[in-house]
mmCIF file of C-alpha atoms in Angstrom:
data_model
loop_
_atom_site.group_PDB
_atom_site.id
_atom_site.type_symbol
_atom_site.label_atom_id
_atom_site.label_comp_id
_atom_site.label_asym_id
_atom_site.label_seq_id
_atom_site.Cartn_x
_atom_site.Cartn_y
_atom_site.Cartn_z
ATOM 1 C CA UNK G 209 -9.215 2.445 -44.150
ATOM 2 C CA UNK G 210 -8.287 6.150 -42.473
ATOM 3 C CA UNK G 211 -5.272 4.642 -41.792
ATOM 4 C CA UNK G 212 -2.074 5.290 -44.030
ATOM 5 C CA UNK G 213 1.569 4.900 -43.149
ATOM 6 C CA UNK G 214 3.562 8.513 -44.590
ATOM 7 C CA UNK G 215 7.421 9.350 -44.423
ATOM 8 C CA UNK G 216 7.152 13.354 -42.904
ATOM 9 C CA UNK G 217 9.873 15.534 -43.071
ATOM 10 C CA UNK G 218 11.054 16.261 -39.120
ATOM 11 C CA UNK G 219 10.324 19.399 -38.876
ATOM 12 C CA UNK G 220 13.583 22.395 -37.737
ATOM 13 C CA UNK G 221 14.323 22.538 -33.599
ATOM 14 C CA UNK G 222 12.925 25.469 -32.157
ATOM 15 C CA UNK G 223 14.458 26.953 -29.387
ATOM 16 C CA UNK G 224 11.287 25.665 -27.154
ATOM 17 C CA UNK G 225 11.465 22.619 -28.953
ATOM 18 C CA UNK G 226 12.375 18.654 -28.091
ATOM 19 C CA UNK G 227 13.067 16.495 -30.608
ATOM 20 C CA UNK G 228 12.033 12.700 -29.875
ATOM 21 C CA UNK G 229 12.235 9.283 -31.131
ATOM 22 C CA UNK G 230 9.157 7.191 -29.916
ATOM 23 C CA UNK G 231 9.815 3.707 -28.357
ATOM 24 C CA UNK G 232 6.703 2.513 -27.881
ATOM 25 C CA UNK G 233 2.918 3.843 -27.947
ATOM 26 C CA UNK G 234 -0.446 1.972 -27.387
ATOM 27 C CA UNK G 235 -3.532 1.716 -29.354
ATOM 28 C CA UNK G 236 -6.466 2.474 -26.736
ATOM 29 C CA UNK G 237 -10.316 2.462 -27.794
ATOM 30 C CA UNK G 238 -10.331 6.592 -27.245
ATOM 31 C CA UNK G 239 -7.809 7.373 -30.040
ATOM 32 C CA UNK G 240 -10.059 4.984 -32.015
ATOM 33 C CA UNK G 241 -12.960 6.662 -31.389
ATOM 34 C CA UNK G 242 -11.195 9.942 -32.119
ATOM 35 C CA UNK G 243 -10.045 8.942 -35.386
ATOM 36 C CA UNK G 244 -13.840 7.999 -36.341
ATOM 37 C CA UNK G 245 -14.911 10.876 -35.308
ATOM 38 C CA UNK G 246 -16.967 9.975 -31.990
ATOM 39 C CA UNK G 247 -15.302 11.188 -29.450
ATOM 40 C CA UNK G 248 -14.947 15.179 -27.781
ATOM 41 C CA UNK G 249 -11.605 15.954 -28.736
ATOM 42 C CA UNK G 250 -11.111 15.932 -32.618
ATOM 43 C CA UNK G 251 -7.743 16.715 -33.764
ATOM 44 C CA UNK G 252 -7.463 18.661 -37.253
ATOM 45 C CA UNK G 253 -7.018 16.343 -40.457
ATOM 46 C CA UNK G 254 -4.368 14.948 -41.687
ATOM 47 C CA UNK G 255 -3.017 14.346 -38.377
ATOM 48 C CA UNK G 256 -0.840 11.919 -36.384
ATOM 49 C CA UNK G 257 -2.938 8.866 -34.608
ATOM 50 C CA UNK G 258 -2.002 8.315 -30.975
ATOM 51 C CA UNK G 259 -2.602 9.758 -27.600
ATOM 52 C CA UNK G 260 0.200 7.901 -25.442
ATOM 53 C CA UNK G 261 3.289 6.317 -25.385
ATOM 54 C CA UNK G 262 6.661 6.611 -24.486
ATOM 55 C CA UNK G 263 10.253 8.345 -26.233
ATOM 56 C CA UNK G 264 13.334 9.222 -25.490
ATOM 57 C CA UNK G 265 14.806 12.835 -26.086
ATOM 58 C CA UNK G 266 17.277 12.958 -28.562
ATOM 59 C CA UNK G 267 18.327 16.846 -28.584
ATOM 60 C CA UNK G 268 16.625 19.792 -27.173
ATOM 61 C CA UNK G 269 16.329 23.795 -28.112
ATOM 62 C CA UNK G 270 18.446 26.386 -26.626
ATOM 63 C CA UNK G 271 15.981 27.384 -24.056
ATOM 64 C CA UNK G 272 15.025 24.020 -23.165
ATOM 65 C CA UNK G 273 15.852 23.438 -18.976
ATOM 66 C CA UNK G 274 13.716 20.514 -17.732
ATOM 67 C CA UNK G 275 14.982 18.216 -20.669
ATOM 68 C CA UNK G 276 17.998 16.490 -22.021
ATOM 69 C CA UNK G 277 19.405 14.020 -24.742
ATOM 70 C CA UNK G 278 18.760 10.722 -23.165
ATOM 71 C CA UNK G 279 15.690 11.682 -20.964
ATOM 72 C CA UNK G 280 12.363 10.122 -21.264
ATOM 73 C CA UNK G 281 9.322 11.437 -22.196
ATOM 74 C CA UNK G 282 5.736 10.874 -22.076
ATOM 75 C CA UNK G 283 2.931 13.204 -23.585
ATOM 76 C CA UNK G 284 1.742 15.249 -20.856
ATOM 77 C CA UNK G 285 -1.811 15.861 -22.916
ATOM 78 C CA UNK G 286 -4.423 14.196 -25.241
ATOM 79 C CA UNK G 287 -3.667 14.719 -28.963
ATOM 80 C CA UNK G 288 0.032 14.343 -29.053
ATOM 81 C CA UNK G 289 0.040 11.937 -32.502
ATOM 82 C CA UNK G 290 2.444 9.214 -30.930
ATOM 83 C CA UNK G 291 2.470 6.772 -33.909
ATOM 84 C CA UNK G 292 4.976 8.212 -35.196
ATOM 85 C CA UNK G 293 8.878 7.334 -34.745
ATOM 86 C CA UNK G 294 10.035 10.811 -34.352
ATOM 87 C CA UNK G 295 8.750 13.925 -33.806
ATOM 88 C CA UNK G 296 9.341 17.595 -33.144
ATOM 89 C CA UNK G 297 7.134 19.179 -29.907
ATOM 90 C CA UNK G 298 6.981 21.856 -27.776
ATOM 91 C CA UNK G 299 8.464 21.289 -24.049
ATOM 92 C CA UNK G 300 5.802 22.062 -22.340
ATOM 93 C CA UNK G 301 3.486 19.259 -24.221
ATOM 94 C CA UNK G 302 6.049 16.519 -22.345
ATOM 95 C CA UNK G 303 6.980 15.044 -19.275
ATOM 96 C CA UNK G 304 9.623 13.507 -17.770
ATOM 97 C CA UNK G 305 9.484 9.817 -16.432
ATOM 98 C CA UNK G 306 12.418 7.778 -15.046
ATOM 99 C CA UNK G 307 14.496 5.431 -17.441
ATOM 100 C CA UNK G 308 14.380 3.277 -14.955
ATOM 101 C CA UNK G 309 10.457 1.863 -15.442
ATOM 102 C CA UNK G 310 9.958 -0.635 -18.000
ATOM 103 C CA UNK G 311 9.210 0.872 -21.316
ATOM 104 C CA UNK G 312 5.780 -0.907 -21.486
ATOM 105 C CA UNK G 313 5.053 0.300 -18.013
ATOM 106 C CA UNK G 314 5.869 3.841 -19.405
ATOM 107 C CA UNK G 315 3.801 3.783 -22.614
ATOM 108 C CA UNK G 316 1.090 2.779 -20.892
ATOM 109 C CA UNK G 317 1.458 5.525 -17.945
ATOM 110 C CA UNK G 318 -0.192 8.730 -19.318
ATOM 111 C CA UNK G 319 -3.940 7.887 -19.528
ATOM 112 C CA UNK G 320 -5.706 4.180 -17.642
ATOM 113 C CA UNK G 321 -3.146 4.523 -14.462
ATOM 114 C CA UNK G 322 -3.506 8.389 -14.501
ATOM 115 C CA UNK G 323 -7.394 7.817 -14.906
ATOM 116 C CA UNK G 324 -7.122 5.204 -11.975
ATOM 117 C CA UNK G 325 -5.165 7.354 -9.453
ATOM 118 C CA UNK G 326 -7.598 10.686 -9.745
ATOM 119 C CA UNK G 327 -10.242 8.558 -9.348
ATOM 120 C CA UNK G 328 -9.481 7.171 -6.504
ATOM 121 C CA UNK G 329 -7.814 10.114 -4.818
ATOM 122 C CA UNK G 330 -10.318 12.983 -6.020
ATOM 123 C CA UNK G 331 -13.852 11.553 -5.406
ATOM 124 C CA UNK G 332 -14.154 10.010 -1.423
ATOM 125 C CA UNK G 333 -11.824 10.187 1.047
ATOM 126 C CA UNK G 334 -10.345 6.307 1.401
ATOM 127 C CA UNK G 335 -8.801 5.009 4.337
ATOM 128 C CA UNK G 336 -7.007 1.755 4.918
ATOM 129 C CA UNK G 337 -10.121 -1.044 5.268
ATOM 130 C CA UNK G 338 -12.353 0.548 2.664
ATOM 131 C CA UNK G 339 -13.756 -0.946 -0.077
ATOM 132 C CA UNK G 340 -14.826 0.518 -3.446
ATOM 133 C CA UNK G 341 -16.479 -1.936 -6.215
ATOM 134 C CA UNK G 342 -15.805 -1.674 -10.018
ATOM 135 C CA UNK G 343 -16.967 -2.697 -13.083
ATOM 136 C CA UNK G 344 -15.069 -3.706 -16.618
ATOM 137 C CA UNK G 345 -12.005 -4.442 -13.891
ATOM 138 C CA UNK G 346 -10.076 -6.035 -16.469
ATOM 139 C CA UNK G 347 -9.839 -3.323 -18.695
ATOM 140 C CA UNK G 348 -6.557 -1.040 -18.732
ATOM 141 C CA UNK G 349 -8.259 1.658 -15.971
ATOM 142 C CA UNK G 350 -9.887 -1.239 -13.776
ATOM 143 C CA UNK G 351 -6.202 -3.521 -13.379
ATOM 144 C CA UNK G 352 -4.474 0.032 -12.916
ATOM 145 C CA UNK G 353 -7.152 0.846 -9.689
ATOM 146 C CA UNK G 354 -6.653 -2.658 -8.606
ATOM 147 C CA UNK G 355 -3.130 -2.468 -7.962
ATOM 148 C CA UNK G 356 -2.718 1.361 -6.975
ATOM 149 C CA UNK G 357 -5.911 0.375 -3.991
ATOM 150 C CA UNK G 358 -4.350 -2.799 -3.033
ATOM 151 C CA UNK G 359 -0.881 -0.510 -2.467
ATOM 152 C CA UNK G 360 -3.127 1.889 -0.242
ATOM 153 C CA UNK G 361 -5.138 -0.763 1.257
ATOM 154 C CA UNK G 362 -7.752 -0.397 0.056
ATOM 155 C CA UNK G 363 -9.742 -3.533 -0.771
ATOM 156 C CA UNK G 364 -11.961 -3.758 -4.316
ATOM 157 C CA UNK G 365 -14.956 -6.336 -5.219
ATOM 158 C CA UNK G 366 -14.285 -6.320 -9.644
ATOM 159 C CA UNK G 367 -17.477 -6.952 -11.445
ATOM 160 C CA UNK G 368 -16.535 -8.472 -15.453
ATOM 161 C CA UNK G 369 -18.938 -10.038 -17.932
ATOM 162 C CA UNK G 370 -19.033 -14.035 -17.697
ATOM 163 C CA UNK G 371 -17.124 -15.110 -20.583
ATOM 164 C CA UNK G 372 -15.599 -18.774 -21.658
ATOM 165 C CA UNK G 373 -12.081 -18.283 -19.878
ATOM 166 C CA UNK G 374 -13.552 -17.070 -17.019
ATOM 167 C CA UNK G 375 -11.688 -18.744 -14.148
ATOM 168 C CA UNK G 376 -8.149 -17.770 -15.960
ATOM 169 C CA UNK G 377 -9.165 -14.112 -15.957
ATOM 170 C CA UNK G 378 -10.708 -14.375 -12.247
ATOM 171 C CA UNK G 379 -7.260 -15.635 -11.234
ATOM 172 C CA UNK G 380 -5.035 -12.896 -13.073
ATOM 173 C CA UNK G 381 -7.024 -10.129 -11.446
ATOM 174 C CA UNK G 382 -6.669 -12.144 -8.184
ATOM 175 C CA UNK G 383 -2.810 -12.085 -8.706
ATOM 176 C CA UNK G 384 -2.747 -8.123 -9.600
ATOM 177 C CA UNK G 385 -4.452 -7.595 -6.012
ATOM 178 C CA UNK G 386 -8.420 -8.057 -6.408
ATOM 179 C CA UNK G 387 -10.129 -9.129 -3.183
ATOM 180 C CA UNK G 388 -13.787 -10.091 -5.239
ATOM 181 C CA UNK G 389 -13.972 -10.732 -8.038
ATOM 182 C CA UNK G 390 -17.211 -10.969 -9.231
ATOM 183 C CA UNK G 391 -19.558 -11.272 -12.856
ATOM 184 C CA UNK G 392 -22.388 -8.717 -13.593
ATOM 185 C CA UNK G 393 -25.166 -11.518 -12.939
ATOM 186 C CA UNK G 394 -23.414 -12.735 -9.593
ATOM 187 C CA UNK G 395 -24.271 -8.735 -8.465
ATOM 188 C CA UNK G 396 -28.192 -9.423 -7.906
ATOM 189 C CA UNK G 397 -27.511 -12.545 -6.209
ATOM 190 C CA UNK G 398 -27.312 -13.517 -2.176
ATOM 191 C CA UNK G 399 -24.029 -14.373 -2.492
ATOM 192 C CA UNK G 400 -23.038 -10.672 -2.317
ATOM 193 C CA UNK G 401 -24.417 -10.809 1.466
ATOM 194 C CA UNK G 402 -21.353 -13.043 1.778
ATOM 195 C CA UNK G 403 -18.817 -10.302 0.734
ATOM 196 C CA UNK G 404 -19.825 -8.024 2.927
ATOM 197 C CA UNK G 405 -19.781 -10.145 6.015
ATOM 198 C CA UNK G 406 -15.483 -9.663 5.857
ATOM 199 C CA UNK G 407 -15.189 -6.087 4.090
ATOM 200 C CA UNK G 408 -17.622 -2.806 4.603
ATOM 201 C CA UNK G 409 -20.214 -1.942 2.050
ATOM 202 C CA UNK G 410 -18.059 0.239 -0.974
ATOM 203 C CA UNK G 411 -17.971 4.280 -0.794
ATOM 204 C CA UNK G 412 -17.067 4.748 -4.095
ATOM 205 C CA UNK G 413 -17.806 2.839 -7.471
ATOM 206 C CA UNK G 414 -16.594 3.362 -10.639
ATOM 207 C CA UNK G 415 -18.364 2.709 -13.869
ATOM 208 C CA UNK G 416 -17.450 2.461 -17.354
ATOM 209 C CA UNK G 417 -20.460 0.275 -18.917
ATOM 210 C CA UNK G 418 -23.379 2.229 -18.182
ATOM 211 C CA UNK G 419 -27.139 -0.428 -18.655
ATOM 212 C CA UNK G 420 -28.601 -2.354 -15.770
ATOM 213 C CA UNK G 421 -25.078 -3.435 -14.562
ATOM 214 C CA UNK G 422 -24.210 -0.359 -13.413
ATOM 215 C CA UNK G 423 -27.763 0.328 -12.103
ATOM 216 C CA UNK G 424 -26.641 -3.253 -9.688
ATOM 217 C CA UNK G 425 -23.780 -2.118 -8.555
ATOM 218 C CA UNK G 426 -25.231 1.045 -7.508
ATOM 219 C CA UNK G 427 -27.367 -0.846 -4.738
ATOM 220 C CA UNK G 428 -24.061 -1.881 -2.903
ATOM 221 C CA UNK G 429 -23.287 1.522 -2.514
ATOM 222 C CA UNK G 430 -23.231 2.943 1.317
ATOM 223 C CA UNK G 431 -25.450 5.945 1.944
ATOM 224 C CA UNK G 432 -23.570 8.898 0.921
ATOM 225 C CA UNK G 433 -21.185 6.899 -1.808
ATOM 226 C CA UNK G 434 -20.531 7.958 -4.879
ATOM 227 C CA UNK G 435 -20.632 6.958 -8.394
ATOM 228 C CA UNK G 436 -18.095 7.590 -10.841
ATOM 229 C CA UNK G 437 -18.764 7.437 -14.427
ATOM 230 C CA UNK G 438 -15.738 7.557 -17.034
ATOM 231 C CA UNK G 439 -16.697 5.083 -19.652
ATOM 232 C CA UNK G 440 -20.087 4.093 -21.342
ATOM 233 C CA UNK G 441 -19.103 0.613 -23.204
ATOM 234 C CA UNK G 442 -22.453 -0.685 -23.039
ATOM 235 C CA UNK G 443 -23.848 2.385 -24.991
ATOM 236 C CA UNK G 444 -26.656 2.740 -22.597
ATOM 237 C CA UNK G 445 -27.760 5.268 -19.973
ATOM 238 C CA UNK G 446 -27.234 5.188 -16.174
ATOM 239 C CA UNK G 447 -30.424 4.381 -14.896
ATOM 240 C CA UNK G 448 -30.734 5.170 -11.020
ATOM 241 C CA UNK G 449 -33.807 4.187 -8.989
ATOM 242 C CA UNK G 450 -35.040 7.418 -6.897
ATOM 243 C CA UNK G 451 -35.173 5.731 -3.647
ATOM 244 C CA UNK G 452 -31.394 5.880 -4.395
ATOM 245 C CA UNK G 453 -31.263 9.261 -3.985
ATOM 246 C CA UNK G 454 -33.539 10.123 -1.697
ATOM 247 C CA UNK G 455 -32.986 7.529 1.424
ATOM 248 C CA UNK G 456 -28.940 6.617 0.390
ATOM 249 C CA UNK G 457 -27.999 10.372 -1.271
ATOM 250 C CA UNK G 458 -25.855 8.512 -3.603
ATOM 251 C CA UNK G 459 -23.909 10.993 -5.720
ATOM 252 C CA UNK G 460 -23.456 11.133 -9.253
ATOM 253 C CA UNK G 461 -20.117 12.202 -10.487
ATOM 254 C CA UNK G 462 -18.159 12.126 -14.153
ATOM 255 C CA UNK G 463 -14.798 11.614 -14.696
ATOM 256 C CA UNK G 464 -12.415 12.783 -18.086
ATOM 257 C CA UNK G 465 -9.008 12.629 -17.861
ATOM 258 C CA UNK G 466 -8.302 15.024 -20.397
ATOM 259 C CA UNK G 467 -10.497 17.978 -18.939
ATOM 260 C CA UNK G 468 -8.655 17.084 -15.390
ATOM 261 C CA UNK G 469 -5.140 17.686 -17.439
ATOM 262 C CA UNK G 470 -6.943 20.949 -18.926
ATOM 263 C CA UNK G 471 -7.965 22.535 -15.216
ATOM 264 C CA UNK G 472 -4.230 21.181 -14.376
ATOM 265 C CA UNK G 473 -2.208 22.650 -17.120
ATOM 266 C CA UNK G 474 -1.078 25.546 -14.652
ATOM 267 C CA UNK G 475 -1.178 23.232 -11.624
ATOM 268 C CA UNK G 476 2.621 21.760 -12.171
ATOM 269 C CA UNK G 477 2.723 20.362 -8.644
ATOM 270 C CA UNK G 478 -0.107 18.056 -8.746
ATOM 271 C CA UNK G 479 0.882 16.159 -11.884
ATOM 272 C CA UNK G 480 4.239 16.307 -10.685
ATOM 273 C CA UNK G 481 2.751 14.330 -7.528
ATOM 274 C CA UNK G 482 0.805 12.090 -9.699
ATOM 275 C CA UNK G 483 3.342 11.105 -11.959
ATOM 276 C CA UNK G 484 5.917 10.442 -8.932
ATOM 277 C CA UNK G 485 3.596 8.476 -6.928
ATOM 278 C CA UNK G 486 2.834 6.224 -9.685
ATOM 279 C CA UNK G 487 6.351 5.773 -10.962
ATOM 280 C CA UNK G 488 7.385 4.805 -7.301
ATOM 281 C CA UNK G 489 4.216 1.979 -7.191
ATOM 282 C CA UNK G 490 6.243 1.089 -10.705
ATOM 283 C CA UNK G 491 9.399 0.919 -9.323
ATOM 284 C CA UNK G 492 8.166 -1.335 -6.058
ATOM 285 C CA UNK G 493 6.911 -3.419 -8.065
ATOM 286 C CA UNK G 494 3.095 -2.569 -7.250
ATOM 287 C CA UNK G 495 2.036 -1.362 -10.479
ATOM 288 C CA UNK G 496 2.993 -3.536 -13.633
ATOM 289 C CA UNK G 497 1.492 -2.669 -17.398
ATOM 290 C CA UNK G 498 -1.491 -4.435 -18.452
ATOM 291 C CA UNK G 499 -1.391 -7.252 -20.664
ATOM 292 C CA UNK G 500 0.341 -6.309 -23.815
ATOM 293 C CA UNK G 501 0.825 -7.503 -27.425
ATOM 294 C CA UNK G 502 3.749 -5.892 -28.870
ATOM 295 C CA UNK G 503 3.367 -5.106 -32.891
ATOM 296 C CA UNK G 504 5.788 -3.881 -35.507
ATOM 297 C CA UNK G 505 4.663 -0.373 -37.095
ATOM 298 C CA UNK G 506 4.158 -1.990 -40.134
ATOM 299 C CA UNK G 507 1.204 -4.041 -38.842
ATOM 300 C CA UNK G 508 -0.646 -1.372 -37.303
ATOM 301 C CA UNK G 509 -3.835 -3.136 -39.436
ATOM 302 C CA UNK G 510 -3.682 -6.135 -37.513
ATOM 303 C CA UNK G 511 -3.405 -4.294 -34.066
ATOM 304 C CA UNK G 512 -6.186 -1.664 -34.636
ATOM 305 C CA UNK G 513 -8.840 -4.150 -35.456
ATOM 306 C CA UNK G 514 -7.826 -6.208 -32.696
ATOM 307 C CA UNK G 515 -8.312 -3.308 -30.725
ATOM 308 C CA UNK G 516 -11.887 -3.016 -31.529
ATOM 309 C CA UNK G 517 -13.009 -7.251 -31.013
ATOM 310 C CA UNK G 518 -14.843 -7.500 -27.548
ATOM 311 C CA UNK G 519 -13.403 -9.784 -24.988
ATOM 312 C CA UNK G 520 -9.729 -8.686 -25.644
ATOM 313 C CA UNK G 521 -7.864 -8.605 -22.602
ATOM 314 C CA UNK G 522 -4.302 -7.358 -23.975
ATOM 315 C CA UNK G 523 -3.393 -4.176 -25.123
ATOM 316 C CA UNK G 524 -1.747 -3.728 -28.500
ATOM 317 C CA UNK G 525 1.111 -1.739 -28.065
ATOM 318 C CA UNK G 526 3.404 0.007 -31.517
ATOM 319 C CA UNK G 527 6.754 -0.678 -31.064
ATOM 320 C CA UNK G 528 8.387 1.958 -33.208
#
């Protein structure tokens, strides 16, 4: 295993400095993929697991002016190392969220509701009435873009892979806010016409399997829509028929959230804007953490490699 659990000294408190004790942090596919070695970012070795989560401040560096003891944090950038229980970072690598969100909802805010929000705000131009279609809507990013469209009104058709507890997750994405919800071999079939007899064609998809699915849900795109890609799960290429392009000008588009913090670091405004409108959903009521399994530290094992098994709908979250 890569994996060890290490007592590390806490390093002194520079005058830039927060120190922190973590509360809670997740275990998302990414920061799995980042410890094998697979993904873009690849923090130097040894090094501290973890991308998200939440902690509270417990004292702060002489210069420090946006923070105090008691605040809460959340990493405002990929590579933090949050499986840890305390740690020493610069200010600027945090930001605050209000004590007042449930801690789940909190460790769980910095990257799939984050992802979900720029997505839907940066790409098309939604309006009350619209539609956009999904796929992989049960994941963390796709029940995150549920509820934050069904807040703007914006209605969603959900595409998920047929699986034995099908009806059970059909009606959990139905209670989050999901209009359709639909599988990946229901996509080719007539009863789509039905769909869109009630709700206009979808201007924007989002994709995170990549293979023929995707290549489906492309066809229900309105001239002019676009496709977002910010996930390949199916490890295969988007395949796009040309008559796609040239008689419907579909666009193309990618999505990382970590090179949208990067061309944002100076931009303080619009994460402050993000973060504010997605704590409010939180507080309302209209955006709730995904599915969760809470583990002890001590059996990070267990909640890694259930991480990895396909067909898991709950998140494994550290409690530290």
């Amino acid at each position: 295993s890569l994996f060890r659990l290490k007592d590390l000294e806490v390093p002194k408190l520079g005058e830039s400095d927060v120190h922190v004790k973590m509360l809670a942090a997740p275990i998302n596919p990414a920061d799995v993929n980042m410890i094998q070695g697979t993904y873009a970012i690849l923090p130097p070795l040894p090094a501290v697991g973890g991308n998200e989560g939440v902690g509270e401040v417990l004292e702060v560096g002489s210069r420090v002016t946006a923070l105090q003891p008691g605040d809460w944090v959340i990493p405002a950038d990929a590579g933090l190392g949050t499986w840890r229980t305390r740690g020493v970072f610069p200010e600027e690598m945090l930001l605050k969220v209000p004590r007042d969100i449930p801690v789940l909802c909190a460790a769980t805010l910095s990257v799939n509701p984050c992802t979900a929000f720029r997505m839907l705000a940066d790409f098309e131009t939604l309006a009350p009435g619209d539609s956009i279609i999904q796929n992989a809507a049960n994941s963390g990013v796709g029940q995150a873009v549920i509820q934050i469209a069904r807040a703007s009104g914006v209605r969603t058709i959900n595409v998920v892979r047929d699986r034995p507890d099908l009806p059970q997750l059909m009606e959990r994405l139905m209670a989050l806010g999901a209009d359709h919800v639909v599988t990946e071999e229901m996509l080719r079939k007539p009863e789509m016409k039905e769909i869109f007899k009630s709700i206009p064609k979808p201007r924007l998809a989002l994709n995170c399997v990549g293979g023929k699915n995707t290549t489906e849900m492309l066809r229900h795109l309105q001239p002019k829509g676009t496709m977002v890609t910010y996930g390949g799960m199916a490890k295969q290429p988007v395949m796009v028929p040309v008559s796609a392009f040239i008689f419907r000008d579909v666009r193309l588009r990618g999505f990382w959230m970590t090179q949208w913090r990067k061309d944002h670091a100076q931009d303080r405004e619009s994460v402050a804007a993000m973060m504010d409108s997605l704590c409010q959903l939180i507080q309302k009521g209209q955006l709730t953490a995904p599915a969760c399994t809470q583990v002890p530290l001590q059996d990070y094992k267990a909640a890694l490699e259930a991480t990895m098994k396909p067909f898991v709908s709950s998140k494994q979250i550290l409690l530290l």
